[in-house]
Short mmCIF file of C-alpha atoms in Angstrom, two decimals:
data_model
loop_
_atom_site.label_atom_id
_atom_site.label_comp_id
_atom_site.label_asym_id
_atom_site.label_seq_id
_atom_site.Cartn_x
_atom_site.Cartn_y
_atom_site.Cartn_z
CA MET A 545 -50.43 -8.15 42.48
CA LYS A 546 -53.93 -6.66 42.69
CA PRO A 547 -53.00 -3.00 43.47
CA TYR A 548 -51.02 -2.72 40.21
CA PRO A 549 -54.04 -2.60 37.83
CA GLN A 550 -55.75 -0.19 40.24
CA ALA A 551 -52.71 2.09 40.17
CA ARG A 552 -52.67 2.03 36.38
CA LEU A 553 -56.39 2.84 36.35
CA SER A 554 -55.79 5.77 38.70
CA ILE A 555 -53.00 7.10 36.48
CA GLY A 556 -55.25 6.70 33.43
CA ARG A 557 -58.02 8.64 35.12
CA ARG A 558 -55.68 11.47 36.06
CA GLY A 559 -54.36 11.57 32.50
CA LEU A 560 -57.89 11.67 31.10
CA ALA A 561 -58.84 14.43 33.53
CA ALA A 562 -55.78 16.46 32.48
CA CYS A 563 -56.64 16.03 28.77
CA LEU A 564 -60.25 17.08 29.39
CA ALA A 565 -59.08 20.12 31.35
CA LEU A 566 -56.71 21.09 28.53
CA LEU A 567 -59.50 20.63 25.96
CA GLY A 568 -61.79 22.81 28.06
CA LEU A 569 -59.09 25.50 28.23
CA VAL A 570 -58.68 25.45 24.43
CA LEU A 571 -62.45 25.71 23.88
CA ALA A 572 -62.67 28.54 26.40
CA SER A 573 -59.86 30.35 24.55
CA PHE A 574 -61.76 30.13 21.26
CA ALA A 575 -64.93 31.35 22.98
CA THR A 576 -63.34 34.37 24.70
CA LEU A 577 -61.06 35.62 21.89
CA ASP A 578 -62.53 37.75 19.15
CA LEU A 579 -61.31 35.61 16.24
CA GLN A 580 -62.71 37.06 13.02
CA TRP A 581 -62.12 34.12 10.72
CA ALA A 582 -64.73 35.19 8.15
CA GLN A 583 -63.16 38.62 7.78
CA MET A 584 -59.66 37.18 7.56
CA PHE A 585 -60.54 34.80 4.71
CA SER A 586 -62.86 37.20 2.90
CA LEU A 587 -62.34 38.30 -0.70
CA GLU A 588 -61.57 41.87 0.38
CA ALA A 589 -58.84 40.66 2.75
CA ALA A 590 -57.32 38.58 -0.06
CA ARG A 591 -57.29 41.62 -2.36
CA SER A 592 -55.68 43.80 0.31
CA MET A 593 -52.98 41.19 0.94
CA GLY A 594 -52.39 40.86 -2.78
CA ARG A 595 -51.84 44.61 -3.14
CA PHE A 596 -49.57 44.62 -0.10
CA VAL A 597 -47.41 41.74 -1.37
CA ALA A 598 -47.18 43.34 -4.83
CA GLU A 599 -45.50 46.38 -3.25
CA PHE A 600 -42.49 44.20 -2.34
CA PHE A 601 -41.59 43.65 -5.99
CA PRO A 602 -39.14 44.27 -7.46
CA PRO A 603 -36.70 44.16 -4.51
CA ASP A 604 -34.04 46.83 -4.32
CA LEU A 605 -30.86 45.15 -5.57
CA SER A 606 -28.79 48.27 -6.07
CA LEU A 607 -25.15 47.71 -5.12
CA PRO A 608 -24.95 50.35 -2.33
CA PHE A 609 -28.08 49.01 -0.61
CA VAL A 610 -27.05 45.36 -0.99
CA ALA A 611 -23.69 46.22 0.58
CA LYS A 612 -25.53 47.94 3.45
CA VAL A 613 -27.72 44.85 3.97
CA ALA A 614 -24.67 42.56 3.85
CA PHE A 615 -22.96 44.58 6.60
CA ALA A 616 -26.13 44.47 8.71
CA SER A 617 -26.29 40.69 8.16
CA LEU A 618 -22.75 40.28 9.45
CA GLU A 619 -23.64 42.46 12.43
CA THR A 620 -26.67 40.27 13.18
CA LEU A 621 -24.56 37.12 12.86
CA ALA A 622 -21.93 38.55 15.20
CA MET A 623 -24.60 39.54 17.75
CA SER A 624 -26.07 36.05 17.81
CA ALA A 625 -22.70 34.27 17.96
CA LEU A 626 -21.22 36.46 20.70
CA GLY A 627 -24.45 36.47 22.71
CA SER A 628 -24.64 32.68 22.52
CA LEU A 629 -20.98 32.29 23.53
CA ILE A 630 -21.38 34.58 26.55
CA ALA A 631 -24.57 32.76 27.52
CA ALA A 632 -22.92 29.33 27.23
CA CYS A 633 -20.07 30.36 29.53
CA ALA A 634 -22.31 32.13 32.07
CA GLY A 635 -24.91 29.36 31.87
CA LEU A 636 -22.30 26.69 32.65
CA LEU A 637 -21.07 28.61 35.70
CA LEU A 638 -24.61 29.10 37.00
CA ALA A 639 -25.50 25.48 36.19
CA LEU A 640 -22.84 24.31 38.67
CA GLY A 641 -24.69 26.17 41.41
CA ALA A 642 -28.12 25.13 40.15
CA ALA A 643 -27.32 21.40 39.98
CA ARG A 644 -26.90 18.72 42.61
CA LEU A 645 -23.49 17.35 41.65
CA HIS A 646 -23.94 14.03 43.50
CA GLY A 647 -26.37 12.32 45.84
CA GLN A 648 -24.68 13.60 49.03
CA ASP A 649 -24.31 17.18 47.76
CA SER A 650 -26.12 19.64 50.04
CA ALA A 651 -26.48 22.05 47.08
CA LEU A 652 -27.26 25.09 49.23
CA ALA A 653 -27.11 27.43 46.23
CA ARG A 654 -29.37 25.24 44.07
CA ARG A 655 -32.70 26.94 44.76
CA PRO A 656 -31.57 30.62 44.65
CA THR A 657 -29.52 29.95 41.51
CA ARG A 658 -32.53 28.37 39.82
CA TRP A 659 -34.62 31.39 40.80
CA LEU A 660 -32.03 33.59 39.09
CA LEU A 661 -32.13 31.41 35.95
CA ASN A 662 -35.94 31.56 35.96
CA ALA A 663 -35.82 35.35 36.19
CA LEU A 664 -33.32 35.64 33.32
CA ARG A 665 -35.33 33.51 30.90
CA ALA A 666 -38.72 34.84 32.01
CA VAL A 667 -37.90 38.21 30.39
CA PRO A 668 -38.01 37.97 26.55
CA GLU A 669 -35.06 39.16 24.47
CA LEU A 670 -37.04 42.12 23.12
CA VAL A 671 -37.79 43.37 26.65
CA TRP A 672 -34.16 42.86 27.70
CA ALA A 673 -33.06 44.91 24.68
CA SER A 674 -35.51 47.71 25.52
CA LEU A 675 -34.16 47.83 29.09
CA LEU A 676 -30.50 47.63 28.13
CA LEU A 677 -30.81 50.37 25.53
CA ILE A 678 -31.02 52.81 28.45
CA SER A 679 -27.60 51.83 29.80
CA ALA A 680 -25.80 50.50 26.72
CA GLY A 681 -27.30 52.91 24.17
CA LEU A 682 -28.48 52.21 20.64
CA GLY A 683 -26.61 49.65 18.61
CA PRO A 684 -25.57 45.99 18.59
CA PHE A 685 -24.03 46.04 22.09
CA ALA A 686 -27.45 46.23 23.73
CA GLY A 687 -28.75 43.50 21.44
CA THR A 688 -25.83 41.22 22.25
CA LEU A 689 -26.33 41.70 25.99
CA ALA A 690 -30.07 41.07 25.63
CA LEU A 691 -29.48 37.78 23.83
CA ALA A 692 -26.85 36.79 26.39
CA ALA A 693 -29.12 37.56 29.37
CA HIS A 694 -32.12 35.58 28.14
CA THR A 695 -30.08 32.68 26.74
CA THR A 696 -28.09 32.38 29.97
CA GLY A 697 -31.33 31.58 31.77
CA VAL A 698 -32.28 28.97 29.17
CA LEU A 699 -28.89 27.29 28.84
CA GLY A 700 -28.19 27.41 32.57
CA ARG A 701 -31.33 25.41 33.29
CA LEU A 702 -30.64 22.91 30.49
CA PHE A 703 -27.01 22.49 31.56
CA ALA A 704 -28.04 21.95 35.19
CA GLU A 705 -30.51 19.23 34.19
CA ALA A 706 -27.85 17.52 32.06
CA ILE A 707 -25.35 17.59 34.94
CA GLU A 708 -27.86 16.17 37.41
CA ASN A 709 -28.91 13.36 35.06
CA CYS A 710 -25.41 12.10 34.22
CA SER A 711 -24.06 8.87 35.71
CA GLU A 712 -22.56 9.25 39.19
CA GLY A 713 -20.27 6.21 38.86
CA PRO A 714 -17.14 7.92 37.45
CA GLY A 715 -17.44 10.82 39.86
CA PHE A 716 -17.88 8.50 42.84
CA ALA A 717 -14.75 6.59 41.86
CA LEU A 718 -12.72 9.82 41.80
CA ARG A 719 -14.14 11.08 45.10
CA VAL A 720 -13.21 7.79 46.78
CA GLN A 721 -9.62 8.48 45.68
CA GLY A 722 -9.78 11.91 47.33
CA ALA A 723 -10.40 14.08 44.26
CA GLY A 724 -12.10 17.43 44.86
CA ASN A 725 -15.28 18.70 43.24
CA LEU A 726 -13.43 20.60 40.52
CA ARG A 727 -11.45 17.56 39.37
CA VAL A 728 -14.55 15.38 39.55
CA PHE A 729 -16.39 17.83 37.32
CA LEU A 730 -13.54 18.19 34.82
CA TYR A 731 -12.63 14.51 34.50
CA ALA A 732 -15.92 12.69 35.21
CA THR A 733 -18.97 14.91 34.73
CA LEU A 734 -17.93 17.21 31.89
CA PRO A 735 -16.85 14.43 29.45
CA GLN A 736 -20.29 12.83 29.89
CA VAL A 737 -22.38 15.96 29.36
CA LEU A 738 -20.20 17.85 26.87
CA PRO A 739 -22.03 16.56 23.74
CA GLN A 740 -25.34 17.64 25.27
CA LEU A 741 -23.98 21.05 26.22
CA ILE A 742 -22.68 21.67 22.71
CA SER A 743 -25.97 20.51 21.16
CA TYR A 744 -27.99 22.81 23.42
CA THR A 745 -25.68 25.74 22.64
CA LEU A 746 -25.94 25.22 18.88
CA TYR A 747 -29.71 24.95 19.10
CA ARG A 748 -29.92 28.22 21.02
CA TRP A 749 -27.60 29.85 18.50
CA GLU A 750 -30.12 28.94 15.78
CA ASN A 751 -32.85 30.61 17.85
CA ASN A 752 -30.70 33.64 18.61
CA ILE A 753 -30.03 34.38 14.94
CA ARG A 754 -33.80 34.79 14.51
CA ALA A 755 -34.10 36.83 17.70
CA ALA A 756 -31.16 39.05 16.71
CA ALA A 757 -32.89 39.87 13.44
CA VAL A 758 -35.90 41.14 15.41
CA LEU A 759 -34.09 42.95 18.23
CA GLY A 760 -32.97 45.69 15.87
CA VAL A 761 -36.57 46.86 15.62
CA VAL A 762 -36.10 48.55 19.01
CA GLY A 763 -32.75 50.00 17.92
CA ALA A 764 -30.42 47.15 18.87
CA GLY A 765 -28.59 47.09 15.53
CA GLY A 766 -28.35 44.55 12.75
CA LEU A 767 -30.93 43.66 10.13
CA GLY A 768 -33.80 44.36 12.49
CA GLN A 769 -32.86 48.01 12.85
CA LEU A 770 -32.63 48.33 9.08
CA LEU A 771 -35.98 46.57 8.72
CA GLY A 772 -37.71 48.82 11.24
CA PHE A 773 -36.36 51.96 9.56
CA HIS A 774 -37.44 51.09 6.02
CA MET A 775 -40.77 49.58 7.03
CA GLY A 776 -41.54 52.76 8.95
CA LEU A 777 -40.95 54.76 5.76
CA PHE A 778 -42.93 52.22 3.66
CA HIS A 779 -39.91 51.42 1.48
CA MET A 780 -41.35 48.02 0.63
CA ASN A 781 -38.85 47.16 -2.12
CA LYS A 782 -35.99 47.71 0.33
CA THR A 783 -37.93 45.75 2.97
CA ALA A 784 -38.15 42.81 0.56
CA THR A 785 -34.36 42.77 0.19
CA ILE A 786 -33.90 42.83 3.97
CA LEU A 787 -36.39 39.98 4.46
CA ALA A 788 -34.60 37.93 1.81
CA ALA A 789 -31.31 38.52 3.62
CA MET A 790 -32.91 37.35 6.89
CA LEU A 791 -34.11 34.14 5.26
CA LEU A 792 -30.69 33.45 3.74
CA LEU A 793 -28.93 34.15 7.04
CA VAL A 794 -31.22 31.84 9.02
CA ALA A 795 -30.82 29.09 6.41
CA LEU A 796 -27.02 29.50 6.50
CA VAL A 797 -26.88 29.25 10.30
CA ASP A 798 -29.21 26.23 10.32
CA LEU A 799 -26.98 24.49 7.78
CA LEU A 800 -23.79 25.38 9.66
CA SER A 801 -25.26 24.22 12.97
CA ASP A 802 -26.39 20.93 11.44
CA ARG A 803 -22.92 20.31 9.98
CA LEU A 804 -21.27 21.05 13.32
CA ARG A 805 -23.58 18.64 15.13
CA ARG A 806 -22.85 15.94 12.55
CA ALA A 807 -19.10 16.51 12.90
CA LEU A 808 -19.29 16.29 16.70
CA ALA A 809 -21.44 13.14 16.53
#
């Protein structure tokens, strides 16, 4: 019984050391970065920001431009939805290789598949879009592929963790009866993890609608491309309309995702 308090003390010391190291890293970051707080909160900075914000008003609400923004919003929504769907399907396939399906599974493809997933999600969506523009050209196709590539890496890792952490009891019972891996996955593993998979996919869709609105800045279509064009020409009243459309679109997707999660629960 005596080693137990000593073990807890050792864990506490390691935790304290990790917190102190993290605190030291934060302090070092503040010391090395040139953070000009006084200039940022100065009266001149406030005046400059005030003049800049005033240029956004009144927003351009002319019918032709609003129709153009509405079409770009639908394009952004389609990019995020299709990219998320492709990523969910590809992520599930890769998750089967990246997960240990049961305790006796040799899982030979587990490590290389996880390396692939790490590589996919290590590259941000904006970089993927910049690379894919070369092969796919300007427009929403490159943006959709960029979202799908990055999100596949994220969802594949999350799906693999969910598969590995599910209960092995139902699968073991089927394997004892001679069922193969595919049937075990379809009838034992998938019913257990399906709510998690759907929740992860909806969450990433919420993130992708924001990312899709930014990808257009590099020419990948949607609201982002419209935003980059008009900001470059300093059409601030048109920019205000585009930003308002982005906010409404994100709020709509958040609401829809929340309702879908509630319905599935």
